[in-house]
mmCIF file of C-alpha atoms in Angstrom:
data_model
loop_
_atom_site.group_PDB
_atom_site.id
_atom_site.type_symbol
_atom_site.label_atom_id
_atom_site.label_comp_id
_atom_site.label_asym_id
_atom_site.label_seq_id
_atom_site.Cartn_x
_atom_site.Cartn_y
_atom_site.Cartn_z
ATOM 1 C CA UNK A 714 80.053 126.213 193.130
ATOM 2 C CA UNK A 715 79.954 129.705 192.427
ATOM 3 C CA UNK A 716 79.665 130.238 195.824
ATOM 4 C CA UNK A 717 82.565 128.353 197.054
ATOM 5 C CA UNK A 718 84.674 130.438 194.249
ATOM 6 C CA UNK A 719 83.263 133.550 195.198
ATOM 7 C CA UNK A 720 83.965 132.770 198.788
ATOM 8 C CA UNK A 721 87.022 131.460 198.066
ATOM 9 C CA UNK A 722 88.035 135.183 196.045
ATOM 10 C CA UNK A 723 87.127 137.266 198.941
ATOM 11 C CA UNK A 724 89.129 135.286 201.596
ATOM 12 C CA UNK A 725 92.158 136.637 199.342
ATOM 13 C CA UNK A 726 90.750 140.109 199.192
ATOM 14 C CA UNK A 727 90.485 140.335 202.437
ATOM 15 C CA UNK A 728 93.597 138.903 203.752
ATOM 16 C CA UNK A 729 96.090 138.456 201.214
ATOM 17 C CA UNK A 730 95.403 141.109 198.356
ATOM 18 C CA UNK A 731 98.070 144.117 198.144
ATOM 19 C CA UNK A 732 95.578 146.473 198.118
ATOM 20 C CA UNK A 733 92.945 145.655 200.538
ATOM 21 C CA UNK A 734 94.142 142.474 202.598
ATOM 22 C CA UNK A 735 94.737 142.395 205.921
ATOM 23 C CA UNK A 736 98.480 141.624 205.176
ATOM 24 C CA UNK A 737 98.621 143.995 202.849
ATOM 25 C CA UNK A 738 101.663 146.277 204.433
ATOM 26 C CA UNK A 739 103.729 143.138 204.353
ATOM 27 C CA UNK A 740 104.000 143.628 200.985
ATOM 28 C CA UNK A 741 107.408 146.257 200.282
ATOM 29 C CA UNK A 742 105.457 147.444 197.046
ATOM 30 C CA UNK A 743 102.023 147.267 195.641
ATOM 31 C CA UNK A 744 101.264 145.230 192.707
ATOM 32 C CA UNK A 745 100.652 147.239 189.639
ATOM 33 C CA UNK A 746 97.054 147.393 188.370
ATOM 34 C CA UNK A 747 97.167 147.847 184.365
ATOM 35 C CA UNK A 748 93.003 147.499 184.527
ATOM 36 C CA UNK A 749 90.882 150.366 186.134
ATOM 37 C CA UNK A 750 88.686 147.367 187.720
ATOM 38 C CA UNK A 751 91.224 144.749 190.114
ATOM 39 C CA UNK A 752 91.466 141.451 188.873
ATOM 40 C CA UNK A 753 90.028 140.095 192.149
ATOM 41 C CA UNK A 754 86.779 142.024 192.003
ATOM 42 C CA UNK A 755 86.285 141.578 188.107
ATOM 43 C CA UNK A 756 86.494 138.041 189.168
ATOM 44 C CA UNK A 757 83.930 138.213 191.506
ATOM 45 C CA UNK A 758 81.693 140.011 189.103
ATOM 46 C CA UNK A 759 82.188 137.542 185.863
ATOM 47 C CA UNK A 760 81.711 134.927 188.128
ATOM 48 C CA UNK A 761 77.961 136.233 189.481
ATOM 49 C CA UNK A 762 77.393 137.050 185.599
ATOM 50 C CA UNK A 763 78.691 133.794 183.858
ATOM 51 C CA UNK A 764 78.710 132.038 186.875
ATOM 52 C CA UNK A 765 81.386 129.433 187.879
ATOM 53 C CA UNK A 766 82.712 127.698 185.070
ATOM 54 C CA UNK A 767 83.020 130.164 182.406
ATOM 55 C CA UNK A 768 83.678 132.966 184.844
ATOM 56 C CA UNK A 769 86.555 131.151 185.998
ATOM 57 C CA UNK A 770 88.171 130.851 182.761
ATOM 58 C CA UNK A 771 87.141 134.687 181.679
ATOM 59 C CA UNK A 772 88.898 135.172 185.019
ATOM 60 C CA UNK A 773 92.296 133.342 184.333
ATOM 61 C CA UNK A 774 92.268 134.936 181.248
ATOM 62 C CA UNK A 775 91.729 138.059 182.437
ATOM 63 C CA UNK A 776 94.898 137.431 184.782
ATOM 64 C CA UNK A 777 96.772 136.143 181.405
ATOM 65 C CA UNK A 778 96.864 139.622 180.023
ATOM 66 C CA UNK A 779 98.289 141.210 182.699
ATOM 67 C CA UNK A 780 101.138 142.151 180.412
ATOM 68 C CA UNK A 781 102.773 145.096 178.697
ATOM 69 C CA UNK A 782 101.181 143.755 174.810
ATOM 70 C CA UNK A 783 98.074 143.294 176.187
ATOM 71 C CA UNK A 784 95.533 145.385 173.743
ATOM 72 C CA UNK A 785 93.036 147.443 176.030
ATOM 73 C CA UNK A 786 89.164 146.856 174.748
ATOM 74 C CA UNK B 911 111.253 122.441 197.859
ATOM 75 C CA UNK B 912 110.954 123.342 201.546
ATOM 76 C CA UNK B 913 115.003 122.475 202.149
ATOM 77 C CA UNK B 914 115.566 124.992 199.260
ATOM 78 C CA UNK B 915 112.795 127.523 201.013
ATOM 79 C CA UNK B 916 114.940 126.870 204.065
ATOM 80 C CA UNK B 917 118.409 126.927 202.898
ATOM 81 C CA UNK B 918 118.233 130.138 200.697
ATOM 82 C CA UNK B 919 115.240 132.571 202.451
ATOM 83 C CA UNK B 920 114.973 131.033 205.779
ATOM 84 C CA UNK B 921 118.109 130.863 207.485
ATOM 85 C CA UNK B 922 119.940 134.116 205.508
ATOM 86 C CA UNK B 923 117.634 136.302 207.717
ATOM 87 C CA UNK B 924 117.764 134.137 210.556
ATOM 88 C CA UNK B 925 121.122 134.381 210.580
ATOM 89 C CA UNK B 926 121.162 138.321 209.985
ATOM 90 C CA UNK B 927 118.462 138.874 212.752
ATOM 91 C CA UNK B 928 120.854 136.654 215.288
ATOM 92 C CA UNK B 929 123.931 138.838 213.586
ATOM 93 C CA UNK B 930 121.984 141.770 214.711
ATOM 94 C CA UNK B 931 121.422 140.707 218.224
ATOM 95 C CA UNK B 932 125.010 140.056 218.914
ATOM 96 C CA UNK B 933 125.949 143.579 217.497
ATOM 97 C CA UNK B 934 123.433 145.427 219.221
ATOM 98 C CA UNK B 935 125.010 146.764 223.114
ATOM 99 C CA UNK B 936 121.601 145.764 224.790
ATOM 100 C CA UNK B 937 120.815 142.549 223.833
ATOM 101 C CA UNK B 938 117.253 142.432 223.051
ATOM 102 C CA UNK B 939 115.739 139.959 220.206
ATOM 103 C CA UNK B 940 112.812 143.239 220.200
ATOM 104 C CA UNK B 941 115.169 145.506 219.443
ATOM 105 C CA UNK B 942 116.777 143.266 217.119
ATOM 106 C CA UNK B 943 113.277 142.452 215.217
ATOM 107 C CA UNK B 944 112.795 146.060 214.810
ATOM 108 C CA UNK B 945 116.241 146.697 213.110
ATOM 109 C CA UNK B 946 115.790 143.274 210.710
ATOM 110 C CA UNK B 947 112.160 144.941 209.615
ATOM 111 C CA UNK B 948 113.321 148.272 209.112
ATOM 112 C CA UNK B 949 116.556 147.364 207.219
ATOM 113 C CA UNK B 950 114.727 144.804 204.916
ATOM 114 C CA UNK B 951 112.261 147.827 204.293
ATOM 115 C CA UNK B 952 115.277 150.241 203.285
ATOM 116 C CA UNK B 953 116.742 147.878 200.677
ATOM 117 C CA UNK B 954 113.079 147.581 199.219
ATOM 118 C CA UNK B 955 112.518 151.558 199.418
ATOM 119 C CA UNK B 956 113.486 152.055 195.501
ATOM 120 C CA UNK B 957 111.290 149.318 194.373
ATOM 121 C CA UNK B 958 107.973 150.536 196.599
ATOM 122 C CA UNK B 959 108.650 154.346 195.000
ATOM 123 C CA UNK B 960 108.808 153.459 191.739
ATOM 124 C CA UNK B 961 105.903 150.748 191.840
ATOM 125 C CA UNK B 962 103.651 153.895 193.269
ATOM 126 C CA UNK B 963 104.722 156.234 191.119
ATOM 127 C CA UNK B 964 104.109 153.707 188.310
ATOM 128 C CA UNK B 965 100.742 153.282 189.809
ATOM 129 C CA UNK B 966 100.040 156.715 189.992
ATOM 130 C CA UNK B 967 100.982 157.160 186.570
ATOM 131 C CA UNK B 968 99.027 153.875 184.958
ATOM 132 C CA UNK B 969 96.140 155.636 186.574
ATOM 133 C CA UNK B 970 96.748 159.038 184.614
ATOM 134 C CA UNK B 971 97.248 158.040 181.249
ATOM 135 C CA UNK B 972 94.164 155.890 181.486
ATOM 136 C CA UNK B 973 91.722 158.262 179.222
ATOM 137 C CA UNK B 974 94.602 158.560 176.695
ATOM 138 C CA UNK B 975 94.594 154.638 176.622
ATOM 139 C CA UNK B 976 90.721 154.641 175.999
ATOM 140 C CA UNK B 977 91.018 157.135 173.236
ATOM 141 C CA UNK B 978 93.888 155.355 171.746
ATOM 142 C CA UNK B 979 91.763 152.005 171.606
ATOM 143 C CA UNK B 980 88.384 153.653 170.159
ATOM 144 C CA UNK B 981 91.520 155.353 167.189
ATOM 145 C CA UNK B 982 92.787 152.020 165.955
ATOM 146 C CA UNK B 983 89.740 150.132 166.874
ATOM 147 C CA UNK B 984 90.150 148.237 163.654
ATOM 148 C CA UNK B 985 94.315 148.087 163.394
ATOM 149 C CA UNK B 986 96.175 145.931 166.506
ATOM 150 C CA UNK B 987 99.645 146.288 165.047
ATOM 151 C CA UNK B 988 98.814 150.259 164.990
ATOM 152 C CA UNK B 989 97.333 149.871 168.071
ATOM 153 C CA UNK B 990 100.005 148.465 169.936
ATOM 154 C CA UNK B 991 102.646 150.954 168.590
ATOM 155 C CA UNK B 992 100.353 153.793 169.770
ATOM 156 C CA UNK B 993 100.426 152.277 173.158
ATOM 157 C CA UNK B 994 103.717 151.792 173.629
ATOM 158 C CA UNK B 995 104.312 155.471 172.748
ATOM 159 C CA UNK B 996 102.026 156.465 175.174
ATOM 160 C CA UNK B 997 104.256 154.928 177.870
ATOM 161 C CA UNK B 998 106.954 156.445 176.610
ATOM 162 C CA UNK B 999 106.026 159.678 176.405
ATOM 163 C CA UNK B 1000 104.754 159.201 180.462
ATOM 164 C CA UNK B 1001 107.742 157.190 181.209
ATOM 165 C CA UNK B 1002 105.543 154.488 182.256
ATOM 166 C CA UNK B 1003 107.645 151.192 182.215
ATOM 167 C CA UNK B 1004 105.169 148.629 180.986
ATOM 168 C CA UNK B 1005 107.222 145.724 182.466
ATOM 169 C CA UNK B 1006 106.522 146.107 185.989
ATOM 170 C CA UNK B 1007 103.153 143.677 186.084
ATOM 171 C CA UNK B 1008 101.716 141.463 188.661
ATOM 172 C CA UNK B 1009 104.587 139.013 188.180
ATOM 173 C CA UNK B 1010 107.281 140.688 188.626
ATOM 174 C CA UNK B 1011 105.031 141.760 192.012
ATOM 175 C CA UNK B 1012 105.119 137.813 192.930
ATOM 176 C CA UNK B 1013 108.869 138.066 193.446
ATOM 177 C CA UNK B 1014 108.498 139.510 196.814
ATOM 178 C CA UNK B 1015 106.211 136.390 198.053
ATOM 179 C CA UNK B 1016 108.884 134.080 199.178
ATOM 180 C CA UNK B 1017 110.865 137.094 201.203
ATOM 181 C CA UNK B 1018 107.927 137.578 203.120
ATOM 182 C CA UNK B 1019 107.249 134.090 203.846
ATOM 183 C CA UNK B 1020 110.434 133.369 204.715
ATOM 184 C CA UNK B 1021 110.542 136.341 207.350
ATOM 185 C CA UNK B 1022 107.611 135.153 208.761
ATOM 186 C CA UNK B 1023 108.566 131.948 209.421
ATOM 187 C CA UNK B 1024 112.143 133.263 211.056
ATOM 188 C CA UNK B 1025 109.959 134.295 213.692
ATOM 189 C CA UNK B 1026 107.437 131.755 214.092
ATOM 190 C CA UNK B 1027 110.451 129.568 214.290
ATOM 191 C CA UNK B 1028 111.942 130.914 217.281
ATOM 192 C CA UNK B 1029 114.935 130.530 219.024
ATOM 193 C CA UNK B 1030 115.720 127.140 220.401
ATOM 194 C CA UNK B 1031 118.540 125.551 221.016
ATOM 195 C CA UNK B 1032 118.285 123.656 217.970
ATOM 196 C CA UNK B 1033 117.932 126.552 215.999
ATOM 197 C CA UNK B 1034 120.974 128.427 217.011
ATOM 198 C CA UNK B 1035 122.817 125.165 215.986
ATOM 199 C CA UNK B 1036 121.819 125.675 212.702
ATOM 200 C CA UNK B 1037 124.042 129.450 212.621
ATOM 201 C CA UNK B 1038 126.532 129.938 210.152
ATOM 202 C CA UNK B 1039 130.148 128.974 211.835
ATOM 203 C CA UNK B 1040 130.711 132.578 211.439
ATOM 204 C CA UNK B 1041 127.974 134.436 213.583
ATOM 205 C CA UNK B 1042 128.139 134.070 216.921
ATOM 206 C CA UNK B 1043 125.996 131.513 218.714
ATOM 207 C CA UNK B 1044 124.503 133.156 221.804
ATOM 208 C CA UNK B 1045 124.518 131.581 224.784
ATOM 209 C CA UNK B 1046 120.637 132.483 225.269
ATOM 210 C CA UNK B 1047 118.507 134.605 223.921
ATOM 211 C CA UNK B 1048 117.416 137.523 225.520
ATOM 212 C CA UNK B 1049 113.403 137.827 224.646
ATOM 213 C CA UNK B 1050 111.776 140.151 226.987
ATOM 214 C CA UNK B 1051 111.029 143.408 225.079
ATOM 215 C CA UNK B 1052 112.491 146.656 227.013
ATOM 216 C CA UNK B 1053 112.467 144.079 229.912
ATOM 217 C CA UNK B 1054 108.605 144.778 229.769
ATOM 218 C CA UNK B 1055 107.136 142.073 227.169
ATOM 219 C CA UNK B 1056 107.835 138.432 226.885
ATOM 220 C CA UNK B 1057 108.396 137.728 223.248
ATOM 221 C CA UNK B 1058 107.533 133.902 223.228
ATOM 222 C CA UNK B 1059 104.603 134.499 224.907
ATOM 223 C CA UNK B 1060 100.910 135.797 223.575
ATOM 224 C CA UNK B 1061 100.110 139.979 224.388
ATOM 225 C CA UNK B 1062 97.166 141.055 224.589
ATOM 226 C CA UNK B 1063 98.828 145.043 224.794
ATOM 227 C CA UNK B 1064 101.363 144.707 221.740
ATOM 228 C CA UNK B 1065 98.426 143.015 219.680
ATOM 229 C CA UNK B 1066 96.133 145.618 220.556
ATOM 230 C CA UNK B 1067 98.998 148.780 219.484
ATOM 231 C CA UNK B 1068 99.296 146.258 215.872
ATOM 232 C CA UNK B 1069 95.741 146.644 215.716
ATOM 233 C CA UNK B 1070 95.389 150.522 216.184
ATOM 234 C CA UNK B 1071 98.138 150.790 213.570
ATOM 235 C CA UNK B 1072 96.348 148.305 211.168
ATOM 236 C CA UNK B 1073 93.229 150.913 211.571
ATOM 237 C CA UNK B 1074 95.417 154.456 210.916
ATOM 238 C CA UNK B 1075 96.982 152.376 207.826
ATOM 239 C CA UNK B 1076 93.943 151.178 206.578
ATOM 240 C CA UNK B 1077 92.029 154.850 207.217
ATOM 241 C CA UNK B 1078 95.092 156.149 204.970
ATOM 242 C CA UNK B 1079 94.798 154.361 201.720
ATOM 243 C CA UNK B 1080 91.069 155.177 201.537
ATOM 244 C CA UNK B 1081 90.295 156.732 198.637
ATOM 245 C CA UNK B 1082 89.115 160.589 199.106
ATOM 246 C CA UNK B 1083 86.178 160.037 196.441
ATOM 247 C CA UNK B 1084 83.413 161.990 196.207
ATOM 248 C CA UNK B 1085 80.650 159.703 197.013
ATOM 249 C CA UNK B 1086 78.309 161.054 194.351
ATOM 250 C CA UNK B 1087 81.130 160.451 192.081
ATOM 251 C CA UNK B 1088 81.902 156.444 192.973
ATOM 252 C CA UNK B 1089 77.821 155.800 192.875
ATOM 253 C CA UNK B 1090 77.471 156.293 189.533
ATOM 254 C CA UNK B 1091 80.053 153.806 188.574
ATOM 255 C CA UNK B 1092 79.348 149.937 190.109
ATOM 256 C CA UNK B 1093 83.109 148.687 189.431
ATOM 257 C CA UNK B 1094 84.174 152.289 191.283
ATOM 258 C CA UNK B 1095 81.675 151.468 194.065
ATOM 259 C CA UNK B 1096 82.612 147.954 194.795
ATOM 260 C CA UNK B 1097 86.466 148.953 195.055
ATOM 261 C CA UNK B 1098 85.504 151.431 197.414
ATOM 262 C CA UNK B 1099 82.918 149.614 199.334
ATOM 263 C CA UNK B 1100 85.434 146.907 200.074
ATOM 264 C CA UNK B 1101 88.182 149.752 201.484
ATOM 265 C CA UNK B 1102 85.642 151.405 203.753
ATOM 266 C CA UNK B 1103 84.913 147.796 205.466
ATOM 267 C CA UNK B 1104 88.864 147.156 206.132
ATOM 268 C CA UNK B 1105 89.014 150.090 207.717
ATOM 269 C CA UNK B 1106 87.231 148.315 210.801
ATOM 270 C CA UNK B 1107 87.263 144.549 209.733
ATOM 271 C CA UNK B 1108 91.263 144.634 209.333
ATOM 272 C CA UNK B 1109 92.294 145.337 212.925
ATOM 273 C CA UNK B 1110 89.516 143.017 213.800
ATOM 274 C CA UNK B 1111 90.910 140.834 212.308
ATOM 275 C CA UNK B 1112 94.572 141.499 213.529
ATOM 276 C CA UNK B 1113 93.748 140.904 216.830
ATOM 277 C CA UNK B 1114 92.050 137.550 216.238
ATOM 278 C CA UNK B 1115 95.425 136.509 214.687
ATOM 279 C CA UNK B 1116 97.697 138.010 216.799
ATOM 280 C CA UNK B 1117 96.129 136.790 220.367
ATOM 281 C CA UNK B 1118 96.740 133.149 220.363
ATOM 282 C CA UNK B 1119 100.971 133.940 218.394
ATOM 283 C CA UNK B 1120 104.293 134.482 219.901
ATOM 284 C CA UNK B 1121 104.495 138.537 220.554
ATOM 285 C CA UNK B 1122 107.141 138.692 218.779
ATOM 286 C CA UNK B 1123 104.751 138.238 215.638
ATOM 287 C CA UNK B 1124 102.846 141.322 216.583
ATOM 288 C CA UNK B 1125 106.107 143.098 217.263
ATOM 289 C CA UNK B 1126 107.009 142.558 213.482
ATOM 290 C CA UNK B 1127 103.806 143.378 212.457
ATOM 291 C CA UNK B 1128 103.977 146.795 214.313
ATOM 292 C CA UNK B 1129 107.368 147.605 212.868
ATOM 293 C CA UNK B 1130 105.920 147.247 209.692
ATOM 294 C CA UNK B 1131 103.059 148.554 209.526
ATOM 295 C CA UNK B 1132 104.792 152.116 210.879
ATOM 296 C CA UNK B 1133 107.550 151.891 208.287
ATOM 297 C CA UNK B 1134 104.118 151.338 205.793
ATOM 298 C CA UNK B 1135 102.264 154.401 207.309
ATOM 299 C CA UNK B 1136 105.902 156.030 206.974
ATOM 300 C CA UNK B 1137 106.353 155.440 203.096
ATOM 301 C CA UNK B 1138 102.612 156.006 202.377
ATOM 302 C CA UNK B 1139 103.211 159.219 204.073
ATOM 303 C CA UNK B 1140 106.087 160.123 202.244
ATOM 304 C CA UNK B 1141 105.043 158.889 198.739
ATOM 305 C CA UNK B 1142 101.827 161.424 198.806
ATOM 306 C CA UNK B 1143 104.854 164.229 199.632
ATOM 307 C CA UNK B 1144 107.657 163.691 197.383
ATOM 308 C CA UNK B 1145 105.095 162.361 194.076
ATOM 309 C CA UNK B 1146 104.551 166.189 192.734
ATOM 310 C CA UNK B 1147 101.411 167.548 192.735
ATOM 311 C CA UNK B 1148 101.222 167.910 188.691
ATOM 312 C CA UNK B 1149 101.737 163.748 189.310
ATOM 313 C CA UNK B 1150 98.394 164.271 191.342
ATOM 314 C CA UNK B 1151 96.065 161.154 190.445
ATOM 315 C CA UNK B 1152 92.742 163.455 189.440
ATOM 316 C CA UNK B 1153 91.171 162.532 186.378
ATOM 317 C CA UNK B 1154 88.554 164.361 184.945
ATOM 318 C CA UNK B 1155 85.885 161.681 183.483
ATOM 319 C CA UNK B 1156 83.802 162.415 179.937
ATOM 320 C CA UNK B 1157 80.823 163.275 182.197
ATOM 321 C CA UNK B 1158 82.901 165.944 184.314
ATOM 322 C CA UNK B 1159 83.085 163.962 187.832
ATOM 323 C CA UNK B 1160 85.953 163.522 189.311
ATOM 324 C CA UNK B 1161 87.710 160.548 190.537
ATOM 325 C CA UNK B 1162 90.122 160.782 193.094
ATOM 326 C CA UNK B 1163 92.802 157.370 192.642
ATOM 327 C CA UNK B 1164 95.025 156.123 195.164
#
C-alpha cells in the first residue's frame, strides 16, 4: 500500500509535475508553491512517516490549504 | 464530457492550426505547428511572467512569514491580518494558487490531441464552413521529414532540448547548503536526476508517435528555454531569490 501510493506520487513527479515532470514545459506557467516543501514530495515523506492511510489524508489536507487564508505553522 | 472536450478545446485549435496552413504561402502542416505553438505561447506570455515573478516573490517573503507566525502564535484573526499585509506590502497576489494553475490542463490536452488526431479526410470534414478545407495536407517538414510518420532525428533534437531545459531550472545551490536541510535535499536530488532521466525519457515516448508530436514538443520546449531565459533578465536583480537563512547559509531558489 504505501508502496503503490508512493509509486504512484513519483510517476506524477516525474512526468506530469510543473516543476520537475517530463512534461513540464507544456505547462504556459508554473504552479505557484505557497509551501517551501512541494506538495508532491511532502506527500511522499508523510506517507513513509505515517504510512498510507493517514499520510494520505495529511496529504489531501495538505493540498486543501493551498489557499490565500491558509495560516502558516 | 468528451463531445464538450471536443466541441469547445478540440476543434477551435484544430480549426486555427488548418486556418494557419491555408494562410501560410508554403504550405507546410510543420510550419504551421510551429506558428499554432508559438502563438498559443504569446497569448499565455502575461500569465507565465507574473506566475514567476509571483514565485519569485512567495519565495522572498518566506522568513517574514515565519516570523509573522512565531508573533501571533497564539492570535489567528491577528495572524491572518498580518499576513495579508505582508502581501501587500510585496505585492504578492495571494489568489494565484494551484487551482487557478489547473485551468491550463484542458488547453494542453486539447492541443495534444489536435495532433495525435491528424489529418484525415474525416477530420477536415469536421472544419468550420468558414475555413477552407484543403484539398490535402501537405505533411513533409521542409520537404525533409514525414510528419505522420515516427523520427528517430526530430525525437532525438526534442530530446537534446529536454536536457538544456532541464540543466536550466536546476537550482545553483551550494551543496553544503541543501545537505543540511532533508526537504532542500530531496527537491534538489529529484532535479539533478531529470536532468538525464527526462530526455530519456522523451525519446522513449517520442519513437513509436507521429513526428509531428516531437515537432510540437520542440517548438515548445525552445519557446520554454526562451521565457526561462528571459524571466532571469527582465525579474531585477533586487527581485533576486537569495535568502539568507537564521544559520547564515544561503539558499539559492528558482
Amino acid at each position: 500500500m504505501k508502496f503503490i501510493f508512493s509509486f504512484l506520487i513519483k510517476i506524477y513527479q516525474f512526468l506530469f509535475s510543473s516543476h520537475s515532470g517530463v512534461f513540464r514545459n507544456f505547462y504556459f506557467f508554473p504552479i505557484q508553491c505557497r509551501f517551501e516543501e512541494s506538495c508532491s514530495n511532502f506527500a511522499l515523506r508523510i506517507i513513509k512517516e505515517r504510512g498510507a492511510i493517514k499520510g494520505t489524508a495529511l496529504a489531501i489536507k495538505r493540498i486543501g490549504q493551498c489557499h490565500p487564508f491558509h495560516i502558516h505553522k | 464530457m468528451s463531445d464538450i472536450f471536443n466541441i469547445y478545446l478540440v476543434q477551435p485549435f484544430f480549426n486555427l492550426l488548418i486556418y494557419i496552413y491555408n494562410v501560410l504561402p508554403w504550405h507546410d502542416i510543420g510550419l504551421a505547428t510551429i506558428i499554432l505553438t508559438f502563438l498559443i505561447r504569446l497569448v499565455f506570455y502575461p500569465l507565465f511572467h507574473k506566475s514567476s515573478k509571483q514565485q519569485i516573490l512567495m519565495n522572498r517573503i518566506q522568513p517574514e512569514l515565519q516570523k509573522i507566525q512565531k508573533e501571533y502564535k497564539d492570535d489567528k484573526e491577528k495572524q491572518v491580518k498580518a499576513q495579508m499585509a505582508l502581501y501587500k506590502k510585496h505585492k504578492v497576489n495571494p489568489f494565484g494558487g494551484c487551482l487557478f494553475a489547473i485551468i491550463q490542463l484542458p488547453i494542453i490536452l486539447a492541443v495534444y490531441r489536435v495532433f495525435l488526431n491528424g489529418f484525415s479526410a474525416e477530420k477536415l470534414n469536421s472544419l468550420y464552413s468558414f475555413i477552407t478545407k484543403p484539398e490535402i495536407i501537405n505533411s513533409v517538414f521542409l520537404g525533409l521529414i514525414d510528419l505522420t510518420k515516427p523520427n528517430i532525428v526530430l525525437a532525438l533534437i526534442t530530446a537534446y532540448l529536454q536536457f538544456i531545459s532541464s540543466k536550466m531550472i536546476m537550482p545553483k545551490t551550494e551543496p553544503k547548503a541543501i545537505g543540511e536541510d532533508p526537504k532542500m535535499k530531496m527537491a534538489s536530488t529529484m532535479q539533478k536526476q531529470m536532468v538525464y532521466i527526462a530526455p530519456v525519457m522523451t525519446l522513449v515516448i517520442l519513437i513509436p508517435l507521429p513526428s509531428i508530436l516531437a515537432l510540437y514538443w520542440s517548438a515548445t520546449t525552445i519557446f520554454s528555454i526562451f521565457q526561462q531565459w528571459l524571466i532571469k533578465k527582465t525579474i531585477k536583480v533586487e527581485d533576486a531569490p537569495k535568502i539568507i537563512d537564521q544559520d547564515g547559509t544561503n539558499k539559492t531558489i528558482n
